[in-house]
Coordinates of C-alpha atoms in Angstrom, one line a residue:
M10 CA 0.0 0.0 0.0
A11 CA 1.4 3.4 -1.0
S12 CA 2.2 5.8 1.8
A13 CA 0.3 9.1 2.0
P14 CA 1.9 12.2 0.6
T15 CA 4.0 14.0 3.1
R16 CA 4.8 17.8 2.9
V17 CA 7.7 19.1 4.9
G18 CA 8.2 22.9 5.4
L19 CA 11.7 24.1 6.4
L20 CA 12.2 27.7 7.5
L21 CA 15.9 28.7 6.9
L22 CA 17.0 31.6 9.0
K23 CA 20.3 33.4 8.9
P24 CA 20.4 35.5 12.1
S25 CA 22.1 38.9 12.5
Q26 CA 23.8 40.1 15.7
Y27 CA 23.2 42.8 18.3
D28 CA 24.9 46.2 18.2
S29 CA 26.6 47.9 21.2
D30 CA 23.2 49.2 22.3
G31 CA 21.6 45.7 22.1
Y32 CA 19.6 46.3 18.9
V33 CA 19.6 43.8 16.0
I34 CA 21.8 45.0 13.2
Q35 CA 19.7 45.4 10.0
W36 CA 20.2 47.3 6.8
H37 CA 18.4 48.3 3.6
K38 CA 21.3 46.7 1.7
V39 CA 24.5 45.1 2.8
F40 CA 27.8 45.4 1.0
I41 CA 28.4 41.7 0.9
S42 CA 26.6 38.6 2.1
T43 CA 27.4 35.0 2.7
H44 CA 25.3 32.8 0.5
V45 CA 25.3 29.9 3.0
V46 CA 21.4 30.0 3.0
S47 CA 21.4 29.3 -0.8
V48 CA 23.9 26.4 -0.3
V49 CA 21.7 24.9 2.4
E50 CA 18.6 25.4 0.3
G51 CA 20.3 23.7 -2.7
I52 CA 21.1 20.7 -0.6
I53 CA 17.5 20.4 0.6
L54 CA 16.0 20.9 -2.9
D55 CA 18.3 18.2 -4.2
L56 CA 16.6 15.7 -1.9
N57 CA 13.4 16.6 -3.7
A58 CA 14.9 16.1 -7.1
T59 CA 16.4 12.8 -6.2
Q60 CA 13.4 11.6 -4.1
A61 CA 16.0 10.7 -1.5
L62 CA 13.2 10.5 1.2
G63 CA 10.8 8.7 -1.0
P64 CA 8.5 9.6 -3.9
N65 CA 5.7 10.8 -1.6
V66 CA 7.8 13.3 0.4
T67 CA 8.1 16.8 -0.9
I68 CA 10.1 19.6 0.9
E69 CA 9.4 23.3 0.6
T70 CA 11.7 26.0 1.9
R71 CA 11.5 29.6 2.8
Y72 CA 14.4 31.7 4.0
I73 CA 15.1 34.9 5.7
E74 CA 18.4 36.8 5.8
E75 CA 17.9 38.8 9.0
Q76 CA 20.5 41.4 8.1
T77 CA 18.2 42.7 5.3
E78 CA 14.8 41.3 6.2
R79 CA 12.4 41.4 9.1
V80 CA 11.6 38.1 10.9
K81 CA 7.8 38.2 11.2
I82 CA 7.3 35.3 13.5
D83 CA 3.5 35.1 13.4
E84 CA 3.4 35.1 9.6
L85 CA 6.2 32.5 9.4
C86 CA 4.5 30.3 12.0
Q87 CA 1.3 30.5 9.9
W88 CA 3.3 29.3 6.9
M89 CA 4.8 26.4 8.7
D90 CA 1.4 25.3 10.1
S91 CA 0.3 24.5 6.5
F92 CA 2.8 21.5 6.4
D93 CA 2.6 18.0 7.8
H94 CA 6.1 18.4 9.3
T95 CA 8.2 21.5 9.9
A96 CA 11.3 22.8 11.5
V97 CA 13.4 26.0 11.8
L98 CA 17.0 25.7 10.7
L99 CA 19.3 28.5 11.9
V100 CA 22.0 28.3 9.3
G101 CA 25.5 29.6 8.9
V102 CA 25.6 31.0 12.5
Q103 CA 28.9 32.7 13.3
S104 CA 30.1 33.2 16.9
S105 CA 28.9 36.8 17.1
Q106 CA 25.5 35.7 15.8
Y107 CA 25.0 32.9 18.3
P108 CA 23.3 35.0 21.0
R109 CA 20.8 36.4 18.5
A110 CA 20.3 32.9 17.1
I111 CA 19.4 31.5 20.5
D112 CA 17.0 34.4 21.2
L113 CA 15.4 34.1 17.8
G114 CA 15.2 30.3 17.8
G115 CA 13.8 30.3 21.3
Q116 CA 10.7 32.2 20.2
F117 CA 9.9 29.4 17.7
S118 CA 10.7 26.5 20.1
Q119 CA 8.4 28.1 22.7
R120 CA 5.6 27.7 20.2
G121 CA 6.3 24.1 19.7
Y122 CA 8.4 24.1 16.6
K123 CA 11.6 22.1 16.2
V124 CA 14.7 24.3 16.0
I125 CA 18.1 23.2 14.8
L126 CA 21.2 25.5 14.9
G127 CA 24.3 25.0 12.8
G128 CA 27.2 26.9 11.3
F129 CA 30.8 27.6 11.8
H130 CA 30.4 28.5 15.5
I131 CA 28.9 25.2 16.5
S132 CA 31.2 23.1 14.2
G133 CA 34.3 24.9 15.3
S134 CA 33.5 24.8 18.9
M135 CA 32.7 21.1 18.9
A136 CA 35.8 20.4 17.0
M137 CA 38.2 22.3 19.3
V138 CA 36.6 23.2 22.6
P139 CA 33.6 20.9 23.2
N140 CA 33.7 21.5 27.0
W141 CA 33.8 25.3 26.8
K142 CA 30.4 26.2 28.3
P143 CA 29.9 29.6 26.7
A144 CA 30.1 28.0 23.2
F145 CA 26.7 26.3 23.7
A146 CA 25.1 28.4 26.4
G147 CA 21.4 28.7 26.3
A148 CA 20.7 26.2 23.6
A149 CA 19.4 23.3 25.7
E150 CA 17.4 25.7 27.9
A151 CA 15.8 27.2 24.7
G152 CA 14.9 23.8 23.3
I153 CA 17.3 24.2 20.4
S154 CA 19.2 21.3 18.8
L155 CA 22.8 21.7 17.7
F156 CA 24.3 20.5 14.4
A157 CA 28.0 20.3 13.8
G158 CA 29.5 19.3 10.4
E159 CA 28.7 19.6 6.7
L160 CA 25.1 19.2 5.9
E161 CA 25.5 17.6 2.4
T162 CA 26.1 14.1 3.7
H163 CA 23.6 14.2 6.5
A164 CA 20.6 16.2 5.2
G165 CA 18.5 13.1 4.5
M166 CA 19.0 11.8 8.0
L167 CA 18.2 15.1 9.6
I168 CA 15.0 15.7 7.7
G169 CA 14.1 12.0 8.3
D170 CA 14.4 12.8 12.1
I171 CA 12.2 15.8 11.6
I172 CA 9.5 13.7 9.9
A173 CA 9.8 11.0 12.5
D174 CA 9.7 13.5 15.4
T175 CA 13.0 12.1 16.7
V176 CA 15.2 15.2 16.5
K177 CA 18.3 14.8 18.7
P178 CA 19.6 17.5 21.0
V179 CA 23.1 17.3 19.4
Y180 CA 24.3 16.1 16.0
N181 CA 28.1 15.8 15.9
M182 CA 28.9 14.9 12.2
L183 CA 32.4 16.4 12.0
S184 CA 34.0 13.0 11.2
I185 CA 32.3 12.6 7.9
T186 CA 33.0 15.4 5.4
A187 CA 31.1 16.0 2.2
E188 CA 32.1 14.7 -1.2
M189 CA 32.1 18.0 -2.9
G190 CA 32.5 16.6 -6.4
S191 CA 28.9 15.2 -6.2
A192 CA 27.4 17.8 -3.9
P193 CA 24.6 19.9 -5.2
M194 CA 25.2 23.5 -6.1
A195 CA 23.5 26.4 -4.3
S196 CA 19.9 27.1 -5.1
Y197 CA 18.9 29.6 -7.8
N198 CA 17.1 31.8 -5.3
E199 CA 17.8 35.5 -6.0
K200 CA 17.1 36.8 -2.5
V201 CA 20.7 36.8 -1.1
A202 CA 22.2 38.7 -4.1
E203 CA 19.2 41.1 -4.1
G204 CA 20.0 42.0 -0.6
T205 CA 23.5 43.3 -1.5
L206 CA 24.2 46.8 -2.8
Q207 CA 25.6 45.6 -6.1
K208 CA 23.8 42.2 -6.5
V209 CA 26.9 40.2 -5.9
T210 CA 26.4 36.5 -6.7
G211 CA 28.3 33.9 -4.7
V212 CA 29.8 30.9 -6.5
D213 CA 30.8 28.1 -4.1
T214 CA 33.7 26.3 -5.8
G215 CA 35.4 24.4 -3.0
R216 CA 36.4 24.1 0.6
G217 CA 39.6 23.7 2.7
C218 CA 42.9 25.5 3.0
P219 CA 46.4 23.9 3.2
F220 CA 47.9 26.5 5.6
Q221 CA 47.8 26.5 9.4
C222 CA 47.0 30.0 10.6
S223 CA 46.4 29.9 14.3
F224 CA 43.6 32.5 14.3
C225 CA 41.6 30.7 11.5
T226 CA 38.6 28.4 12.1
I227 CA 38.3 27.2 8.5
I228 CA 40.9 24.5 8.7
N229 CA 39.3 23.0 11.8
V230 CA 35.9 22.8 10.2
H231 CA 36.5 22.4 6.4
G232 CA 40.0 20.8 6.9
R233 CA 43.3 21.4 5.2
T234 CA 42.6 19.2 2.2
M235 CA 41.3 21.2 -0.8
R236 CA 38.0 19.7 -2.0
H237 CA 36.2 21.0 -5.0
R238 CA 32.9 20.9 -6.8
N239 CA 32.2 19.5 -10.2
P240 CA 33.4 22.1 -12.8
E241 CA 30.4 21.2 -15.1
A242 CA 28.0 22.0 -12.3
I243 CA 29.9 25.3 -11.6
E244 CA 29.6 26.3 -15.2
T245 CA 25.9 25.6 -15.4
Y246 CA 25.5 27.7 -12.3
V247 CA 27.6 30.7 -13.6
R248 CA 25.9 30.7 -17.0
H249 CA 22.5 30.7 -15.4
W250 CA 23.2 33.9 -13.5
V251 CA 25.0 35.6 -16.4
R252 CA 21.8 35.0 -18.5
K253 CA 19.9 36.6 -15.7
G254 CA 22.0 39.7 -16.0
R255 CA 24.4 39.2 -13.1
R256 CA 27.8 40.7 -13.7
Q257 CA 29.5 40.6 -10.3
F258 CA 30.6 37.3 -8.8
L259 CA 32.2 36.3 -5.6
V260 CA 34.1 33.0 -5.8
V261 CA 33.5 31.3 -2.5
D262 CA 36.6 29.2 -1.9
D263 CA 38.7 29.2 1.3
N264 CA 41.8 29.8 -0.9
F265 CA 41.1 29.9 -4.6
A266 CA 44.8 29.9 -5.7
R267 CA 45.2 26.5 -4.0
S268 CA 42.1 24.9 -5.5
P269 CA 42.8 21.9 -7.8
I270 CA 40.3 23.4 -10.3
W271 CA 41.4 27.0 -10.4
R272 CA 42.2 26.7 -14.1
E273 CA 38.9 25.1 -14.9
V274 CA 37.0 27.8 -13.0
T275 CA 38.8 30.7 -14.6
E276 CA 38.1 29.2 -18.0
I277 CA 34.4 28.9 -17.1
F278 CA 34.2 32.7 -16.4
A279 CA 36.3 33.4 -19.5
R280 CA 33.9 31.4 -21.7
A281 CA 30.9 33.1 -20.2
Q282 CA 32.4 36.5 -21.0
A283 CA 33.1 35.4 -24.6
D284 CA 29.8 33.6 -25.3
F285 CA 27.6 36.3 -23.8
Q286 CA 29.7 39.2 -24.9
V287 CA 29.8 40.7 -21.4
E288 CA 32.4 42.0 -19.0
L289 CA 32.3 40.3 -15.6
D290 CA 33.6 41.6 -12.3
V291 CA 34.9 38.5 -10.4
F292 CA 36.2 38.7 -6.8
I293 CA 38.5 36.0 -5.4
Q294 CA 40.2 35.2 -2.1
I295 CA 43.8 34.2 -2.3
D296 CA 47.1 34.1 -0.4
T297 CA 50.1 36.3 -0.9
L298 CA 52.0 33.6 -2.8
A299 CA 49.3 33.2 -5.4
T300 CA 51.3 35.0 -8.0
K301 CA 53.9 32.2 -7.8
V302 CA 51.4 29.7 -9.2
K303 CA 52.3 29.4 -12.9
G304 CA 49.7 31.0 -15.2
F305 CA 47.4 31.9 -12.3
V306 CA 47.4 35.7 -12.7
E307 CA 47.0 35.5 -16.5
A308 CA 44.1 33.0 -16.2
C309 CA 42.4 35.3 -13.6
L310 CA 42.7 38.3 -16.0
K311 CA 41.0 36.4 -18.8
A312 CA 38.3 35.3 -16.4
G313 CA 37.4 38.9 -15.5
V314 CA 38.9 39.0 -12.1
R315 CA 38.9 42.6 -11.1
R316 CA 39.3 42.3 -7.4
V317 CA 41.4 40.1 -5.1
F318 CA 41.2 39.7 -1.3
I319 CA 44.6 38.8 0.2
G320 CA 45.1 37.6 3.8
M321 CA 48.2 39.7 4.6
E322 CA 47.5 40.0 8.3
S323 CA 50.8 41.9 9.2
V324 CA 54.0 43.4 7.9
R325 CA 56.0 42.3 10.9
P326 CA 57.7 38.9 10.8
E327 CA 57.3 38.3 14.5
N328 CA 53.5 38.8 14.2
L329 CA 53.3 36.4 11.2
A330 CA 55.3 33.8 13.1
A331 CA 53.0 34.2 16.1
A332 CA 50.0 33.4 13.8
S333 CA 51.7 30.4 12.2
K334 CA 51.5 32.3 8.9
G335 CA 54.9 31.4 7.7
Q336 CA 53.8 31.5 4.0
N337 CA 53.7 35.3 4.1
K338 CA 57.2 36.6 3.4
V339 CA 57.4 40.3 4.1
H340 CA 60.3 40.9 1.8
Q341 CA 58.3 39.4 -1.1
M342 CA 55.0 41.1 -0.5
R343 CA 55.6 44.2 -2.6
D344 CA 56.7 42.5 -5.7
M345 CA 53.9 40.0 -5.6
L346 CA 51.3 42.7 -4.9
M347 CA 52.7 44.7 -7.8
E348 CA 51.9 41.9 -10.2
W349 CA 48.2 42.4 -9.4
K350 CA 48.5 46.2 -9.5
N351 CA 50.2 46.3 -12.9
A352 CA 47.5 44.0 -14.2
G353 CA 44.8 46.5 -13.2
V354 CA 43.4 44.4 -10.4
M355 CA 42.0 46.1 -7.2
I356 CA 43.6 44.8 -4.0
Y357 CA 41.8 44.3 -0.8
A358 CA 44.0 43.1 2.1
G359 CA 43.1 41.6 5.4
Y360 CA 45.1 43.0 8.3
I361 CA 45.0 42.2 12.0
V362 CA 45.6 44.6 14.9
G363 CA 46.3 43.2 18.3
F364 CA 49.2 40.7 17.9
P365 CA 51.1 40.1 21.1
S366 CA 53.9 42.6 20.2
D367 CA 51.6 45.3 19.0
T368 CA 51.5 48.7 20.7
P369 CA 49.7 51.9 19.5
E370 CA 53.1 53.2 18.3
R371 CA 53.9 50.0 16.4
V372 CA 50.5 49.9 14.7
A373 CA 51.0 53.6 13.6
E374 CA 54.3 52.6 12.1
D375 CA 52.7 49.6 10.3
M376 CA 50.0 51.8 8.8
A377 CA 52.7 54.0 7.4
V378 CA 54.5 51.0 5.8
L379 CA 51.2 49.9 4.3
Q380 CA 50.6 53.4 2.9
H381 CA 54.0 54.0 1.4
D382 CA 55.6 50.6 0.7
L383 CA 52.7 48.3 -0.5
P384 CA 50.2 48.8 -3.3
I385 CA 47.1 48.0 -1.3
D386 CA 43.9 49.8 -2.2
I387 CA 41.5 48.8 0.6
L388 CA 42.6 47.6 4.0
E389 CA 40.0 45.5 5.8
M390 CA 41.2 45.5 9.4
S391 CA 40.2 43.1 12.2
L392 CA 41.0 43.0 15.9
L393 CA 42.8 39.8 16.8
T394 CA 40.0 37.7 18.1
P395 CA 40.2 34.1 19.6
F396 CA 37.3 32.8 17.5
P397 CA 35.9 29.5 18.9
G398 CA 37.1 26.9 16.5
S399 CA 40.6 28.4 16.1
A400 CA 43.8 27.1 17.6
D401 CA 44.3 30.4 19.4
H402 CA 41.0 30.1 21.2
K403 CA 41.7 26.4 22.2
I404 CA 45.1 27.4 23.7
L405 CA 43.5 30.2 25.7
V406 CA 40.8 28.0 27.0
E407 CA 43.3 25.3 28.0
Q408 CA 45.4 28.0 29.8
G409 CA 42.3 29.3 31.7
A410 CA 42.6 32.8 30.1
D411 CA 40.1 35.4 30.9
L412 CA 37.9 35.2 27.8
D413 CA 34.8 37.3 27.5
P414 CA 31.8 35.0 27.7
D415 CA 29.6 37.2 25.6
L416 CA 29.8 35.7 22.1
N417 CA 28.1 38.7 20.6
L418 CA 31.5 40.4 20.9
Y419 CA 33.4 37.8 18.8
D420 CA 33.0 39.6 15.5
G421 CA 36.6 40.7 14.8
S422 CA 36.1 44.3 16.1
H423 CA 36.0 43.9 19.9
A424 CA 38.6 43.1 22.5
T425 CA 37.6 39.8 24.1
T426 CA 40.7 38.8 26.0
D427 CA 43.7 40.4 27.7
H428 CA 46.7 41.7 25.7
P429 CA 50.3 41.5 27.1
L430 CA 51.1 45.2 26.4
M431 CA 47.8 47.0 26.3
S432 CA 44.6 47.1 28.4
R433 CA 41.5 46.0 26.7
A434 CA 40.3 49.6 26.4
E435 CA 43.6 50.7 24.9
L436 CA 43.6 47.8 22.5
Q437 CA 40.0 48.7 21.4
Q438 CA 41.0 52.3 20.8
T439 CA 44.1 51.3 18.9
Y440 CA 42.0 49.2 16.6
W441 CA 39.6 52.1 15.7
D442 CA 42.5 54.6 15.5
A443 CA 44.2 52.3 12.9
F444 CA 41.3 53.1 10.5
D445 CA 41.9 56.9 10.9
L446 CA 45.6 56.4 10.3
Y447 CA 45.3 54.3 7.2
Y448 CA 42.4 56.1 5.7
S449 CA 43.7 59.6 6.2
R450 CA 42.7 62.1 3.5
A451 CA 46.3 62.2 2.2
H452 CA 46.3 58.4 1.7
R453 CA 42.8 58.3 0.2
K454 CA 44.1 60.7 -2.4
R455 CA 47.2 58.5 -2.9
V456 CA 45.0 55.4 -3.3
L457 CA 42.7 57.1 -5.8
A458 CA 45.6 58.5 -7.8
R459 CA 47.2 55.0 -8.0
A460 CA 43.9 53.6 -9.1
I461 CA 43.8 56.1 -12.0
H462 CA 47.4 55.4 -12.9
Y463 CA 47.1 51.6 -12.9
K464 CA 43.7 51.7 -14.7
L465 CA 41.7 50.1 -11.8
P466 CA 37.9 50.3 -11.5
V467 CA 38.1 53.8 -10.0
S468 CA 34.4 54.0 -9.1
E469 CA 34.7 50.8 -7.1
V470 CA 37.9 52.1 -5.3
R471 CA 36.1 55.3 -4.5
R472 CA 33.0 53.5 -3.2
S473 CA 35.1 51.1 -1.1
L474 CA 37.1 53.9 0.5
V475 CA 33.9 55.6 1.7
G476 CA 32.2 52.3 2.7
I477 CA 35.0 50.6 4.6
Y478 CA 36.2 53.7 6.4
G479 CA 32.7 54.9 7.1
A480 CA 31.7 51.5 8.6
A481 CA 34.5 51.8 11.2
K482 CA 34.5 55.6 11.8
L483 CA 30.7 56.2 11.8
D484 CA 29.0 52.9 12.5
R485 CA 31.7 51.4 14.7
L486 CA 31.3 48.1 13.0
H487 CA 33.6 45.7 11.3
P488 CA 33.3 46.3 7.5
V489 CA 31.8 42.9 6.7
D490 CA 28.9 43.7 9.1
A491 CA 28.1 47.0 7.4
G492 CA 25.6 48.2 4.8
V493 CA 23.5 51.0 3.5
L494 CA 20.8 52.8 5.5
R495 CA 20.7 51.2 9.0
L496 CA 17.3 50.0 10.1
R497 CA 16.7 50.2 13.9
R498 CA 13.6 48.6 15.4
R499 CA 12.7 49.3 19.0
A500 CA 11.1 45.9 19.6
L501 CA 14.3 44.1 18.6
R502 CA 16.4 44.6 21.7
R503 CA 18.5 41.9 23.3
P504 CA 16.7 40.2 26.2
G505 CA 17.9 41.3 29.5
L506 CA 18.3 44.9 28.5
P507 CA 15.6 47.3 29.6
P508 CA 13.2 48.5 26.9
E509 CA 13.7 52.2 26.0
S510 CA 10.8 54.6 26.0
A511 CA 9.5 55.6 22.5
L512 CA 10.7 59.1 23.1
R513 CA 14.2 58.1 24.1
F514 CA 14.5 55.4 21.4
Y515 CA 13.3 57.5 18.4
S516 CA 15.2 60.7 19.5
R517 CA 18.4 58.7 19.8
T518 CA 17.7 56.9 16.5
V519 CA 17.1 60.1 14.6
S520 CA 20.2 61.7 16.2
K521 CA 22.4 58.8 15.2
W522 CA 20.9 58.7 11.7
V523 CA 21.5 62.4 11.1
K524 CA 25.1 62.1 12.4
E525 CA 25.8 59.1 10.2
Q526 CA 24.3 60.7 7.1
V527 CA 26.3 63.9 7.7
G528 CA 29.4 61.8 8.2
Y529 CA 29.0 59.8 5.1
G530 CA 28.1 63.0 3.2
F531 CA 31.3 64.6 4.4
L532 CA 33.3 61.6 3.3
I533 CA 31.7 61.6 -0.2
A534 CA 32.3 65.4 -0.5
E535 CA 35.9 64.9 0.5
M536 CA 36.3 62.3 -2.3
M537 CA 34.7 64.7 -4.8
V538 CA 37.2 67.3 -3.8
I539 CA 40.0 64.8 -4.1
D540 CA 38.7 63.7 -7.5
L541 CA 38.7 67.3 -8.7
G542 CA 42.2 68.0 -7.4
L543 CA 43.5 64.8 -9.1
L544 CA 41.8 65.8 -12.4
I545 CA 43.6 69.2 -12.3
E546 CA 46.9 67.5 -11.3
K547 CA 46.6 65.0 -14.1
K548 CA 46.2 67.7 -16.7
R549 CA 49.1 69.7 -15.3
R550 CA 51.8 67.2 -14.7
G551 CA 50.2 63.7 -14.8
L552 CA 50.0 61.2 -12.0
D553 CA 53.1 59.0 -12.7
H554 CA 54.7 60.3 -9.5
Y555 CA 52.1 58.3 -7.5
A556 CA 53.2 55.1 -9.0
L557 CA 54.6 52.9 -6.3
E558 CA 57.5 51.6 -8.3
Q559 CA 58.8 55.2 -8.4
T560 CA 59.4 55.1 -4.7
P561 CA 63.1 54.4 -4.1
Q562 CA 63.6 51.1 -2.3
A563 CA 66.3 52.7 -0.1
E564 CA 64.1 55.4 1.2
P565 CA 63.7 55.3 5.0
R566 CA 60.3 54.0 6.1
P567 CA 58.0 56.6 7.5
Q568 CA 57.6 56.7 11.3
A569 CA 53.9 57.7 11.3
A570 CA 51.0 57.3 8.9
E571 CA 49.8 60.3 7.0

């Protein structure tokens, strides 16, 4: 006898985090977004296509990216009630998002819905510090199950448990990694890209990184073995979005230059440009040694790579050694970066403030080196954070170090543990001061002049200078958490904090909004003045003197940023 049709409804939620006042961070548009929700949805929809749970089981999904969308709980519960079986999946949860995820998930579990929480925080914590209580605080009390590991291999089992009403409190699936070559691609849902300012489309090509950086969580979740997706599936995915009019792509790969299929992927983008007669803007993440890979730079240029993100982290050998980042050779950085610059590629660099030997004076010196000696366009700075799942965090836990138990602060922009040479307050201020030092007006002019000289995408350089600096200076947020037009909602305040009166909340909100808009307006006006000055200067004597290779190598390094 045939079984009755079974409808399963899964609500996929990507939570945001709380700001320093306890309000959920939401934006009209974000600068960049993870597409983890699309990846999870692709895995689930593949179960439908393959009838993995049987011919009579159908799964429907709905997803919310809280950074850009309001979570209307009553409406979502009404949607879930139309199914035979249902659950809420809190996906892609980072450490700083964990408190919000628990608060949000608890509202659904209190109404009787199954809630399962997964992501880098849970996976990394279970892999490295399974006994550190703050990592999982509140989950059991809120009735939320935890899932550690990659979903591809275990999705059928998890949804089977949802149907059978046998969801377990904890799923530790870290020992079995996904076979990426046969894994389904992300879904063709447009919501994630639509929520970004420039409709950036993520293309997940592989996982894993061969290096051993002590601050990194990736290697302890995805592993150090480079695993890759099927190139044919990647090409189908890319061409679908090019047909839809997408032109900006973010290659989601822990280190694209080390991927076994980097050549195939660059050829995919090159063919798409040729076949559709379009110019693409492809953004990749690589290491400083990527230019040493034979043919890599040339292949990237043919593929439409216009921007690269490089994990530089420091210009001091002792800092790099402390982070187990021996692959970064300070004396080689300039020449390798110049290969990208001469090719007209915009360079974003990751930089970390707060290494053990850092002081305010040393950080100021480093900013000057970055300004004058290295051809970086956009510096994305993080405060050294012992993220749960990293080797740094595990060592501190084992040493009994004083780690802040509030995971909301583990976002790369807050001091969460003691520093050997600075107080936490001094470390925090040094981090914010570093943005003012690097993004001085003089250096913004220098960066824009170099962009014109090397034929970079000047409008993108200009936009990033305003966006990255403004996020730190005006919003006091890490650049990856920033966006356009902050949305503050009085009802969305962190539990435990007293509700503000309507008068106080709205007066403060309006005051902050005006201050932010005036601040951004001033930065934009400054850039317009800089533009005009460079236009006049270019006509009078050209901009060749801004070219970095014109700087004599023997010139003494500056002692302070300017």
